[in-house]
XYZ file of C-alpha atoms in Angstrom:
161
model
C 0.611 -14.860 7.415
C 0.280 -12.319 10.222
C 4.019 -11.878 10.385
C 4.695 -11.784 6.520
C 1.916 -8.950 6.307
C 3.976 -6.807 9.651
C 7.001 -7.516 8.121
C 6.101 -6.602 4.292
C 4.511 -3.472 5.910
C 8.126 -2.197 8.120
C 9.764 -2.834 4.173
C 6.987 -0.562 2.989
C 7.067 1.988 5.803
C 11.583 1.882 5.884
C 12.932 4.869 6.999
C 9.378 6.257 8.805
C 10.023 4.613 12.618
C 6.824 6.788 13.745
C 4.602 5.192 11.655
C 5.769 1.845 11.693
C 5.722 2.432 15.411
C 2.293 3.569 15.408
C 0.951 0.601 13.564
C 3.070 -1.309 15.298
C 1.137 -0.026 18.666
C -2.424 -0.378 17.041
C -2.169 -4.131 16.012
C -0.614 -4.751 19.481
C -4.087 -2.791 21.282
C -6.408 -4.653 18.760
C -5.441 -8.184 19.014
C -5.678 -7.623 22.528
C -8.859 -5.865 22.957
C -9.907 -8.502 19.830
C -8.520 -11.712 22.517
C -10.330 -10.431 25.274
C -13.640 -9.706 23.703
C -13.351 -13.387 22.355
C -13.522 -12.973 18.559
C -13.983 -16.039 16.491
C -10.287 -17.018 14.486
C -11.441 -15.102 11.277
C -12.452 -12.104 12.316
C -9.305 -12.053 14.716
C -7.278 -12.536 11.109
C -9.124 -9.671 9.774
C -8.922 -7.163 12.833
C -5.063 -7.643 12.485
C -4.898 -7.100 9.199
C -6.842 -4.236 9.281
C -4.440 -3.081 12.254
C -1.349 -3.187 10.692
C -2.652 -1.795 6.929
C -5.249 0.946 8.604
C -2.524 3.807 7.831
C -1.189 2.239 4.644
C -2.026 5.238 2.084
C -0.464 7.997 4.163
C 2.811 7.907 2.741
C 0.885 8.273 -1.204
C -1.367 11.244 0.391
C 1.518 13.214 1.465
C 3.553 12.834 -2.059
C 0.048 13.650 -4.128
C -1.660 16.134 -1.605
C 0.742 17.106 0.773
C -1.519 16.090 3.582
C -2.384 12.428 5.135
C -5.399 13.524 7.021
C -7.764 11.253 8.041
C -10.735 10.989 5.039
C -7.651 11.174 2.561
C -5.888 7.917 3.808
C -9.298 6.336 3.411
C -9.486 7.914 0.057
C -6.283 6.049 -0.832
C -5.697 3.084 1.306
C -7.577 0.472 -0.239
C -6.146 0.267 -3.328
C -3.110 -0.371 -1.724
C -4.026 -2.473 0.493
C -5.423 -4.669 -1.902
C -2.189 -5.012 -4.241
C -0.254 -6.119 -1.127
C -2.564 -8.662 0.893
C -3.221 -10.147 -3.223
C 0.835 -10.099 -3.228
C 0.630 -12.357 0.207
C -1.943 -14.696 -0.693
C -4.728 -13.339 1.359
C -7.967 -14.696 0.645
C -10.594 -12.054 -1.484
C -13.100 -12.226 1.509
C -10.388 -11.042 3.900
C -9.107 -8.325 1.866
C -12.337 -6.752 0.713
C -13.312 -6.715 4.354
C -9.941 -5.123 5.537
C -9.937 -2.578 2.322
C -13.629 -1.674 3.891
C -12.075 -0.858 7.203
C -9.241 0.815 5.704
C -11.827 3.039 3.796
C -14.169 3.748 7.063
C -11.738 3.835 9.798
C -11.698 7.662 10.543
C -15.042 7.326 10.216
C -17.352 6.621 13.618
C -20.679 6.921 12.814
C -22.388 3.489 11.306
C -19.673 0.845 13.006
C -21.150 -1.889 11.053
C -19.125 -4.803 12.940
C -16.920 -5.571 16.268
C -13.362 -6.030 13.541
C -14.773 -2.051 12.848
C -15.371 -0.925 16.293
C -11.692 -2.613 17.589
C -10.036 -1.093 15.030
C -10.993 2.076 15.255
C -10.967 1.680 19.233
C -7.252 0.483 19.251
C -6.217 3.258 16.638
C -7.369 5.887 19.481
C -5.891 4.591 22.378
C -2.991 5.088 20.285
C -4.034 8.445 18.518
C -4.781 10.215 22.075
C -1.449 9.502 23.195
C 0.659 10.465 20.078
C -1.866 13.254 19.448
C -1.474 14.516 23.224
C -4.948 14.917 23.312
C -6.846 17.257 26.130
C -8.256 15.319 29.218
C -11.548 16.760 28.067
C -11.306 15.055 24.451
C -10.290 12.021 25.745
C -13.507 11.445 27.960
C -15.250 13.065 24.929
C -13.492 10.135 22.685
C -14.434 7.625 25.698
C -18.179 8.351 25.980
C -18.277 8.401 22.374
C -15.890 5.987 20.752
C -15.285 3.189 23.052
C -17.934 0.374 23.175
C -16.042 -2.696 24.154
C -15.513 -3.870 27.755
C -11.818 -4.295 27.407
C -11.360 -1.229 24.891
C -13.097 1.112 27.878
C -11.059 -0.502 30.467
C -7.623 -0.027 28.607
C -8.733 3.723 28.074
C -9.945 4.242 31.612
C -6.555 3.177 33.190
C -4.256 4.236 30.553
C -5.841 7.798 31.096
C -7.437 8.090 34.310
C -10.793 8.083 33.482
């Protein structure tokens, strides 16, 4: 189901290789960070679900607002995100979860569960990179952001923390 989901989402992103790279990236960091900090089988289902769809309003927020920042793609993401996982055959528990995330995940205070804290942990790993963010907001984004063991690791050494 994983696959049908990445695959429905490159159709859905054609033509925009940066963004299908960049969830491409995030799903990749959160199943591994997910792995390693030994989620159970349903909330690993969830986290990469939520991985792959996290962005999936940005290309609606540019046509209707010109602008895809961060509080707008949770504006519009869920609603989105709902008509395709129903499409797929996801389950209603799983895709009012992963709308949730999609509606919270620029959003850091009140991390309400480990799929919400990976997520939004693997979408800065890759977000300081593309963003070419300073050393001194990355350690800011560290100290503040990162709560996992494997998250903080991956940061520290992809960095030099």
């Amino acid at each position: 189901m994983i696959n049908k989901l990445h695959l429905a989402m490159i159709e859905l992103y054609s033509n925009d290789a940066k963004r299908i790279q960049h969830f491409c990236k995030v799903h990749s960091y959160a199943k591994l960070i997910a792995e390693t900090e030994n989620v159970d089988k349903k909330c690993l289902f969830i986290i990469e679900t939520a991985a792959l769809t996290h962005d999936i309003g940005i290309h609606v927020c540019e046509e209707k607002y010109g602008n895809c920042n961060g509080k707008l793609q949770e504006k519009e993401g869920p609603a989105i995100a709902k008509k395709l996982l129903e499409k797929l055959g996801f389950d209603k528990d799983v895709s009012d979860r992963v709308q949730y995330l999609i509606a919270h995940h620029h959003t850091y205070d009140n991390i309400d569960g480990i799929d919400y804290q990976i997520l939004v942990e693997a979408d800065f790993l890759v977000n300081i990179m593309e963003s070419d963010l300073s050393k001194e907001a990355t350690l800011k984004a560290y100290h503040t952001i990162f709560k996992t063991t494997c998250g903080k690791t991956i940061c520290r050494e992809m960095f030099g923390i």
